[in-house]
Short mmCIF file of C-alpha atoms and ligand atoms in Angstrom, two decimals:
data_model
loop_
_atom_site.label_atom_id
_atom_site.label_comp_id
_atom_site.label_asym_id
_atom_site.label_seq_id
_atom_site.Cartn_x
_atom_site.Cartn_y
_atom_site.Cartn_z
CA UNK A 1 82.27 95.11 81.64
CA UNK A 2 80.55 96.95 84.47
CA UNK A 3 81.30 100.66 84.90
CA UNK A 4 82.41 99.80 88.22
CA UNK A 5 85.33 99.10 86.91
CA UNK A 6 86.22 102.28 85.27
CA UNK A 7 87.08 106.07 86.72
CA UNK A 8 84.26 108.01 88.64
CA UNK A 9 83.18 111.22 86.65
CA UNK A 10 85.04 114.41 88.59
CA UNK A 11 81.87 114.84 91.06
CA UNK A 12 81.05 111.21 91.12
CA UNK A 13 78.10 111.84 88.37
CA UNK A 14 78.45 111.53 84.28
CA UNK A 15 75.99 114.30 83.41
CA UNK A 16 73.54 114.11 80.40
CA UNK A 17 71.29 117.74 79.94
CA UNK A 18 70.04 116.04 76.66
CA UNK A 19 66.03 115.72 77.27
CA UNK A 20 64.19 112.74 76.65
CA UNK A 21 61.85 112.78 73.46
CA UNK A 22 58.67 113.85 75.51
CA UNK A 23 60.43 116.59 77.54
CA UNK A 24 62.13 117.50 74.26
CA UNK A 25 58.38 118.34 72.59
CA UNK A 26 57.55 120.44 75.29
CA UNK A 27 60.52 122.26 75.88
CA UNK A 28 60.66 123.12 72.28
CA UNK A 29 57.18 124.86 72.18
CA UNK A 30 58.55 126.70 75.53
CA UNK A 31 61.97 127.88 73.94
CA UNK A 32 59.41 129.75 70.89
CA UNK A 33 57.74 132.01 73.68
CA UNK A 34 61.12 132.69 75.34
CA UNK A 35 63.71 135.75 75.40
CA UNK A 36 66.41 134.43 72.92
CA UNK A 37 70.22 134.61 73.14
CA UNK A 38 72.87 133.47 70.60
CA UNK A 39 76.33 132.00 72.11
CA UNK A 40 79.05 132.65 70.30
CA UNK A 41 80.89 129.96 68.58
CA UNK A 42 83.22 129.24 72.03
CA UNK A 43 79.99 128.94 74.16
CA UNK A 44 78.37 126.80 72.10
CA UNK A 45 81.35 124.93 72.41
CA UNK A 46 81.07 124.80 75.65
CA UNK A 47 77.79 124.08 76.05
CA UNK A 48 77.34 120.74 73.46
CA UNK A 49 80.59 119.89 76.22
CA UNK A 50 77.76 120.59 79.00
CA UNK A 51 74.86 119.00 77.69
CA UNK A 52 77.04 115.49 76.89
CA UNK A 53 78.54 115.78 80.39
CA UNK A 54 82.38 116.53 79.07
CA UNK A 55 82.34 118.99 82.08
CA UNK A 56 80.55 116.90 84.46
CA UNK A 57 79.69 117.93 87.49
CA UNK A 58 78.53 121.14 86.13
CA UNK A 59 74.69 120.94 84.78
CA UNK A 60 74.79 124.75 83.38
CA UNK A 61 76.62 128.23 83.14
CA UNK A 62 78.06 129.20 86.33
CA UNK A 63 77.69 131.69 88.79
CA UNK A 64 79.04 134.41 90.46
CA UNK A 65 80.18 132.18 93.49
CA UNK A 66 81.52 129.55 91.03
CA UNK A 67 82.93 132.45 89.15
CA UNK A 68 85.04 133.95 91.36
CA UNK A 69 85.66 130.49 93.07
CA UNK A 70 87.16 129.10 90.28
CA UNK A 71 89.63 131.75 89.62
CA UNK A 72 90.66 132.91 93.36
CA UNK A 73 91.25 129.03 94.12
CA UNK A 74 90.81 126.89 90.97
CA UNK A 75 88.28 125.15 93.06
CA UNK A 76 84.50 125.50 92.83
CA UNK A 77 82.17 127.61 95.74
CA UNK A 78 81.37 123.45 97.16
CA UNK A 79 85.44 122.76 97.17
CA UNK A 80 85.65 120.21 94.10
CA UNK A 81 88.77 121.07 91.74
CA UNK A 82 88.07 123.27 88.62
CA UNK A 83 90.34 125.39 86.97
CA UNK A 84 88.31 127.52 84.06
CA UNK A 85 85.22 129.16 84.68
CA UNK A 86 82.57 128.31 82.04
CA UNK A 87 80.30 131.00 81.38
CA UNK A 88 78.10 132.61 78.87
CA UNK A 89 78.62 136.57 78.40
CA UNK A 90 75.97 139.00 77.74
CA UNK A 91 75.66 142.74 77.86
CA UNK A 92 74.61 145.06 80.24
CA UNK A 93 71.34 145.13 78.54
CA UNK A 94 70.83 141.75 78.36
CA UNK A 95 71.91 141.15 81.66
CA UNK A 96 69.10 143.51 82.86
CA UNK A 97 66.25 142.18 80.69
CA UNK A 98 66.92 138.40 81.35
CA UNK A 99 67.65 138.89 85.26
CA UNK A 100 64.26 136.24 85.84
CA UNK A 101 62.53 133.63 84.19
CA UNK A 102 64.06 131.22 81.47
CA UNK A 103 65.85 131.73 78.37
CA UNK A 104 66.40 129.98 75.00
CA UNK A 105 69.91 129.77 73.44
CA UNK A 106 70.01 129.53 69.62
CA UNK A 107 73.13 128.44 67.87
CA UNK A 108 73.08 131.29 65.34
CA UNK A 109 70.50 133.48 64.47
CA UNK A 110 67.22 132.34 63.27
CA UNK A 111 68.21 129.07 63.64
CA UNK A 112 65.59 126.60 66.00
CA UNK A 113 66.50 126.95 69.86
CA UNK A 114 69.23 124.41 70.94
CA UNK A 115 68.67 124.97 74.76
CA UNK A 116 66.48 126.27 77.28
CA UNK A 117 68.40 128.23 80.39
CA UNK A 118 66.89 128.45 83.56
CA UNK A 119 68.18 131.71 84.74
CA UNK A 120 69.77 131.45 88.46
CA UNK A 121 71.30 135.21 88.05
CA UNK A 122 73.47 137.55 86.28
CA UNK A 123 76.59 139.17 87.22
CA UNK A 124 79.15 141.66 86.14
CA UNK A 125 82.19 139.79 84.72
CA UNK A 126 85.41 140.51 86.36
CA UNK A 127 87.66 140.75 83.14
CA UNK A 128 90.74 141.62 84.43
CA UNK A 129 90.78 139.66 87.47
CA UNK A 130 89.66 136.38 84.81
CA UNK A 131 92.35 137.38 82.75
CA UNK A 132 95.15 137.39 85.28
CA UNK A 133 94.36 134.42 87.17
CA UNK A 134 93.03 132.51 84.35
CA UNK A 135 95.88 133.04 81.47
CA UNK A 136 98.86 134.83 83.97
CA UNK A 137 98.70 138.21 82.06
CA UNK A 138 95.59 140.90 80.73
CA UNK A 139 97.52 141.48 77.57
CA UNK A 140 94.76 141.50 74.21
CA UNK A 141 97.49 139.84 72.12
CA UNK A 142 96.59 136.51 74.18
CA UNK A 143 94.00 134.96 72.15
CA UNK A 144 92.38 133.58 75.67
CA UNK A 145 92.43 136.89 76.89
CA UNK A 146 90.81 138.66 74.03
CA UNK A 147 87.86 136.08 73.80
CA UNK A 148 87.43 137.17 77.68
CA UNK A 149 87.77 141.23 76.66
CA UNK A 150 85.45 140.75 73.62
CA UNK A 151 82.35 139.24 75.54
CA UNK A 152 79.71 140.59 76.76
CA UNK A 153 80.70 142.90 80.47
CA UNK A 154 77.92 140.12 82.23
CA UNK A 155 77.48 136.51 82.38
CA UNK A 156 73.87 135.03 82.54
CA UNK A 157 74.03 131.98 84.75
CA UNK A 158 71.67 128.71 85.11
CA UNK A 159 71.02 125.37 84.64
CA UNK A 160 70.36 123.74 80.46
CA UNK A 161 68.20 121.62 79.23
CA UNK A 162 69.24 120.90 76.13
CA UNK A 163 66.86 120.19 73.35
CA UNK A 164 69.44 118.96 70.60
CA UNK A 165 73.31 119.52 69.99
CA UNK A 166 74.39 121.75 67.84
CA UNK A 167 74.98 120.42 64.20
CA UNK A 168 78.30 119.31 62.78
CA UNK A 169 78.50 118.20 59.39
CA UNK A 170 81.95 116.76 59.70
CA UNK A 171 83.48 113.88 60.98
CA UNK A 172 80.32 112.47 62.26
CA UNK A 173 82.04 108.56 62.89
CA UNK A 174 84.44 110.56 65.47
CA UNK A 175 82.20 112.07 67.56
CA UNK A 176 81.59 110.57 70.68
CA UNK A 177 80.05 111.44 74.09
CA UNK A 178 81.79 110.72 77.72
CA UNK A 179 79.24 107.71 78.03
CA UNK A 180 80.13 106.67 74.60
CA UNK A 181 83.78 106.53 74.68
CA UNK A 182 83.39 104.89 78.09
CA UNK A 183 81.00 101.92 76.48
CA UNK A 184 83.73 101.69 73.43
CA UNK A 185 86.54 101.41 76.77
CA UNK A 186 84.38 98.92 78.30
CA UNK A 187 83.64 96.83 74.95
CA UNK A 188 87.33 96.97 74.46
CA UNK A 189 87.98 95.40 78.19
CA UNK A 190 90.68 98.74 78.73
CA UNK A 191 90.79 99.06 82.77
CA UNK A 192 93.72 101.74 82.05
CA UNK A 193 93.42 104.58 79.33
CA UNK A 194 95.77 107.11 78.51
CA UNK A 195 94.43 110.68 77.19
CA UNK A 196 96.19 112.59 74.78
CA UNK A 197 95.07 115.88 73.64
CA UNK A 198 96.33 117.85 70.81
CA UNK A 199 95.38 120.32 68.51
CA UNK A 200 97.89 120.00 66.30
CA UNK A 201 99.21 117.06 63.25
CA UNK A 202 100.98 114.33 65.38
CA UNK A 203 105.31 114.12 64.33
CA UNK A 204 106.78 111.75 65.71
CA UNK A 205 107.74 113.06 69.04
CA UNK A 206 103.93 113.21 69.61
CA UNK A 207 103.97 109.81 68.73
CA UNK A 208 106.87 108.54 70.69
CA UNK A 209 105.16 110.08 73.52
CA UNK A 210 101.71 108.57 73.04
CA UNK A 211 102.97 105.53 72.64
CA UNK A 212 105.73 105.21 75.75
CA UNK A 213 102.26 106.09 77.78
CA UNK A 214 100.88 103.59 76.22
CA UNK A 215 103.36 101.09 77.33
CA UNK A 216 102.34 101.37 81.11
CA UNK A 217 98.18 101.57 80.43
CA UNK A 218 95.69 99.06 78.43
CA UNK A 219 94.21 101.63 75.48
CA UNK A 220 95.17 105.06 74.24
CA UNK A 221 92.82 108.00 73.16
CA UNK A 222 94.33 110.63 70.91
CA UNK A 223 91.32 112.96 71.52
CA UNK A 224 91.88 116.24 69.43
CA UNK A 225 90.23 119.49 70.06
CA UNK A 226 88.22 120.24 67.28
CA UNK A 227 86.41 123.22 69.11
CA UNK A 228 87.28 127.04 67.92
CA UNK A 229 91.36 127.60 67.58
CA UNK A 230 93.79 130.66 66.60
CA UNK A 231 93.45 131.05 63.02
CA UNK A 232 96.99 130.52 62.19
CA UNK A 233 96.36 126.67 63.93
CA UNK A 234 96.02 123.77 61.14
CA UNK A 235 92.83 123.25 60.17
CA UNK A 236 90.54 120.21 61.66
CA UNK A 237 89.83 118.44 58.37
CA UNK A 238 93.56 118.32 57.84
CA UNK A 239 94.89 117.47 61.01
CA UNK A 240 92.15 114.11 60.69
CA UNK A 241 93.49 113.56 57.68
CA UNK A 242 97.16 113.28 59.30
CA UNK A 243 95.50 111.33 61.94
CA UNK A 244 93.95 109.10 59.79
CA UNK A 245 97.34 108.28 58.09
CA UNK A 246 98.97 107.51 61.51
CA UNK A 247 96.61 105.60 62.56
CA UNK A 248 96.51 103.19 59.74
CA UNK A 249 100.14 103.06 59.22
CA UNK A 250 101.73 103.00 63.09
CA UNK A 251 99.15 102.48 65.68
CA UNK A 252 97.64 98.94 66.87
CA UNK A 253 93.81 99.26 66.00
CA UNK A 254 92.91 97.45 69.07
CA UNK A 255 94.82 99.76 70.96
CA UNK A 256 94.40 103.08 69.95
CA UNK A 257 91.37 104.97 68.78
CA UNK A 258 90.63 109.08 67.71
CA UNK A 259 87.87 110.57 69.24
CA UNK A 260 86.46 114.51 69.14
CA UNK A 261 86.95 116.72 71.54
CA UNK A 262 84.90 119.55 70.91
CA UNK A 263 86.04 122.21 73.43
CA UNK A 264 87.08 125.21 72.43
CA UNK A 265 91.17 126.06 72.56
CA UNK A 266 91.28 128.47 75.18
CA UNK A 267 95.54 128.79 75.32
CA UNK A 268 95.49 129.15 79.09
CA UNK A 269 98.41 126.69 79.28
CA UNK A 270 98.63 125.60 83.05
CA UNK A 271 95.13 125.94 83.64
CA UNK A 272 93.66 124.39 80.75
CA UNK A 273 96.03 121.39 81.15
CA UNK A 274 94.18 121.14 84.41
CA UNK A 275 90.65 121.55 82.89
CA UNK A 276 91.43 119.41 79.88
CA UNK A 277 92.62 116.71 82.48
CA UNK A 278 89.18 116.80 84.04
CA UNK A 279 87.66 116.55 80.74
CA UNK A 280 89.01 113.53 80.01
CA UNK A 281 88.64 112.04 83.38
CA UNK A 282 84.62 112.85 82.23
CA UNK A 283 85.89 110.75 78.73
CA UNK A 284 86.72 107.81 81.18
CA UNK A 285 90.50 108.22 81.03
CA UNK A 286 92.62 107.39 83.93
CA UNK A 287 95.36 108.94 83.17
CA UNK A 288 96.29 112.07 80.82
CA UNK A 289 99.43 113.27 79.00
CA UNK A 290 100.81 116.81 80.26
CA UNK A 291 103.98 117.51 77.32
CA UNK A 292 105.92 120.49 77.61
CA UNK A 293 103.90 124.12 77.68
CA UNK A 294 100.74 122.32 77.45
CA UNK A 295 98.12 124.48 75.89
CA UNK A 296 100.25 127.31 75.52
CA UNK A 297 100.80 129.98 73.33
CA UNK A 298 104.12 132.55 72.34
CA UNK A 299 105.99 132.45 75.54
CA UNK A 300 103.31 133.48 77.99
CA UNK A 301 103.87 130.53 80.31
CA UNK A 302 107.49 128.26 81.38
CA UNK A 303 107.67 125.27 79.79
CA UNK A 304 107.45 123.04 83.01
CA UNK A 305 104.25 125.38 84.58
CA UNK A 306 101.43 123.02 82.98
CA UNK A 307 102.89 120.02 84.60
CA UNK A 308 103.78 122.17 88.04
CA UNK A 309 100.62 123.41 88.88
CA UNK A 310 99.01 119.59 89.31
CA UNK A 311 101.00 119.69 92.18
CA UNK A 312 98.95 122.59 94.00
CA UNK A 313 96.39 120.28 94.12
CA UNK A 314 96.09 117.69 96.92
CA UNK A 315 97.07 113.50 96.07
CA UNK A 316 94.28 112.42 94.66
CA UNK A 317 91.85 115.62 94.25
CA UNK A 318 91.96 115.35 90.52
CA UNK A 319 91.03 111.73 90.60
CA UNK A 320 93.04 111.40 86.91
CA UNK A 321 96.96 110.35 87.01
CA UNK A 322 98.95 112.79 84.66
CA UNK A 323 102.06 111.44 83.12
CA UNK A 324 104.72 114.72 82.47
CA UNK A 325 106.49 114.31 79.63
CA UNK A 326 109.58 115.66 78.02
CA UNK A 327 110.21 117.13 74.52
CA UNK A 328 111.75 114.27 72.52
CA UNK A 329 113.40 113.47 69.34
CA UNK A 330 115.00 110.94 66.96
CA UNK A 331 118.86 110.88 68.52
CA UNK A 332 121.42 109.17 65.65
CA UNK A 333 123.82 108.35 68.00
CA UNK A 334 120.73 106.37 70.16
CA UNK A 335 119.41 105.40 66.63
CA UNK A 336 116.00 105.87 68.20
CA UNK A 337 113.66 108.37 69.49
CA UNK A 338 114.90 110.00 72.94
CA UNK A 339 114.36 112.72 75.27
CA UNK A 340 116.51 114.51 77.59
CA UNK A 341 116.05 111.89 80.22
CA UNK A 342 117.30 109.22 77.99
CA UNK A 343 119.71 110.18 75.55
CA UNK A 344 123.07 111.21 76.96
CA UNK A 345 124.00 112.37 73.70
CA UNK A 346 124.47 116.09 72.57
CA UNK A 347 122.41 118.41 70.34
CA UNK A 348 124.88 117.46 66.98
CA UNK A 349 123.41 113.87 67.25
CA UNK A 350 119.51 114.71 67.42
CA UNK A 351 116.99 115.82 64.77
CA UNK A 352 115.21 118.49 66.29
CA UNK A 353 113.05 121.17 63.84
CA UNK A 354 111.75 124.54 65.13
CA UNK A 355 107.58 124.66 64.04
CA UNK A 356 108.83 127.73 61.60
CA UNK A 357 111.59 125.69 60.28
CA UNK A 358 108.98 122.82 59.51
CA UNK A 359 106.42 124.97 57.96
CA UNK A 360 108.60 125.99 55.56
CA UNK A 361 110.06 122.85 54.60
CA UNK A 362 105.89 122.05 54.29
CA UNK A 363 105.28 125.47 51.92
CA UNK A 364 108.29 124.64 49.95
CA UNK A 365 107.10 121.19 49.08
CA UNK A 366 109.73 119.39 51.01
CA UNK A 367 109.52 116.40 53.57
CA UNK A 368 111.01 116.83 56.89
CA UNK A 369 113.10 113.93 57.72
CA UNK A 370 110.99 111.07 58.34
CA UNK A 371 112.54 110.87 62.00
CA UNK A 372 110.73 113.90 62.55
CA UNK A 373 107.64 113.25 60.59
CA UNK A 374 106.00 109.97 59.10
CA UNK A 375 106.15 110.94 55.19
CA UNK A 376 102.36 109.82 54.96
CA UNK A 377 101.57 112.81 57.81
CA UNK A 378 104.40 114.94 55.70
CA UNK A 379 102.63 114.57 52.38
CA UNK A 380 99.00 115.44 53.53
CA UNK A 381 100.31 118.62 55.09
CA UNK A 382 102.49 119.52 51.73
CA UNK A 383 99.43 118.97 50.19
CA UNK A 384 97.24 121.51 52.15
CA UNK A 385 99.97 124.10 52.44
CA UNK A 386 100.58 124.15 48.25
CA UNK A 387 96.33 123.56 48.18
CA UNK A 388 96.28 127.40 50.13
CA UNK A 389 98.14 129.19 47.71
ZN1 ZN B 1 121.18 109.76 72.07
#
């Protein structure tokens, strides 16, 4: 049971910017007196990932030297892996007025202070050069890209101490920190864990996939993103609902568990796959699921680039084993699920649905096959889709 026995954080150090109850006192009656700055919902995102060490090593907003680090060579300015700068964007303004001395962050406005920044420096954020080498293209209709273009021109940098975590008011059983997920691993004796994120319902292909990984490791964690997504992405409390019905139908309870990731979806495909791999290194994972055109979005990145660009790293760097996956699918003639690499069988014989063709089976009321889709999963998403009109 000792955590000798499971991963190292990425930096060697589980992070924790939550202060104790004393410090917590004090820092609140230093946050009232402070200049005050709301993050927008993606930075608050990122900094409840901060404060419970989901981004360990980092202990705060970067830097310029991190900054431009990260996206000239996906490392950071001391040479450890990281593939997405984390930053919080203010205006020129801003950036002038705070230059020194601390700052509080509030989660929305007039709301209590959530975290106290110790200002190291501001800088002028490189947009386009973030955009390129970041999401591979400065377009606006990249969602990434237009979070980047619609913050503020400067980033404020520092260290947090973090007087509480922002509120959710849902799914409050799910929500667990690096430490705690790595105490659940522990209690459940898993040396091995498998990481799968998602931000969408699991079909079965998602499940086939899960569970092959699975096969080769002691525990899995489906661990969806529950942080800010595109609009047009299904909605968290009905994508736990679908995971909820999977889970008690399909998947061995001492095997499998759902946790919260709360990061926001930044659909920077090769890169995030990277940073979400890290993440869940952080999570205690040892190994982590890269599918085809992970994190992606319209046809911005090749299907294979997410699981390519692990291998500009050198053996071992990451620390975390990724496990590349093909697209798969039920195959009649294999009466099973299959992917390329397995089923010698041609298109005729395999039950494959484009994501439009699904969603309007969904609107119309209709199941998918239930080779595609388990008809519990099916039914909850009917149900939404007919609940929106
Ligand atoms: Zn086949």
């Amino acid at each position: 049971m000792s955590e000798t026995h499971q991963i190292a954080p990425h930096g060697g150090t589980l992070v924790n910017l939550l202060a104790d109850d004393a410090t917590t006192a004090a820092l609140a009656a230093e946050a009232a007196n402070l200049p005050k700055l709301v993050p927008n919902e993606r930075e608050l995102s990122d900094l409840e990932m901060l404060a419970v060490g989901a981004l360990s090593p980092l202990t705060g907003f970067q830097g310029e030297a991190d900054y431009h680090a990260v996206l000239d060579s996906m490392h950071l300015a001391n040479g450890l892996a990281w593939a997405i700068p984390v930053v919080l964007g203010v205006t020129e303004e801003q950036a002038h007025q705070l230059g020194s001395g601390s700052v509080a962050l509030l989660p929305a406005e007039g709301a209590a202070p959530i975290a106290v920044l110790r200002v190291s420096g501001t800088f002028k954020r490189d947009k386009a050069k973030e955009a390129v080498a970041v999401y591979r293209t400065d377009e606006e209709a990249h969602p990434g890209v237009k979070a980047v273009y619609d913050s503020g021109d400067y980033c404020i940098a520092g260290d947090l101490e973090v007087i509480s975590l922002p509120v959710h008011d849902d799914f409050q059983n799910y929500r667990m920190t690096p430490a705690e997920t790595r105490a659940e691993f522990a209690r459940r004796g898993w040396t091995t864990v498998v990481g799968f994120q998602t931000r969408n319902p699991i079909h079965r292909a998602h499940e086939y996939i899960q569970k092959c990984a699975l096969e080769i490791v002691d525990g899995l964690l489906v661990h969806p993103l529950m942080g800010a997504t595109k609009s047009d992405d299904v909605p968290p409390d009905v994508r736990m609902q679908c995971y909820e019905a999977l889970f008690e139908g399909y998947y061995p309870k001492d095997r499998a568990m759902v946790s919260i990731f709360p990061a926001a979806m930044r659909y920077a495909g090769p890169r995030e796959a990277i940073w979400h791999a890290i993440c869940r290194k952080n999570y205690g994972c040892t190994h982590f699921i890269v599918g085809r055109d992970h994190a992606g979005v319209g046809t911005y990145y090749g299907t294979y680039d997410a699981q390519q660009i692990f291998e500009e790293f050198e053996e071992g760097e990451l620390g975390i084993t990724t496990l590349n996956f093909e697209h798969s699918f039920w195959c009649e003639s294999c009466e099973g699920m299959a992917s390329p690499k397995t089923c010698p069988h041609g298109e005729e014989t395999r039950i494959s649905l484009s994501g439009t063709k699904v969603r309007e089976m969904l609107r119309n009321g209709e199941r998918p096959p239930q080779e595609f889709s388990r008809p519990e999963v099916a039914d909850i998403l009917i149900a939404a889709m007919q609940g929106q009109e």
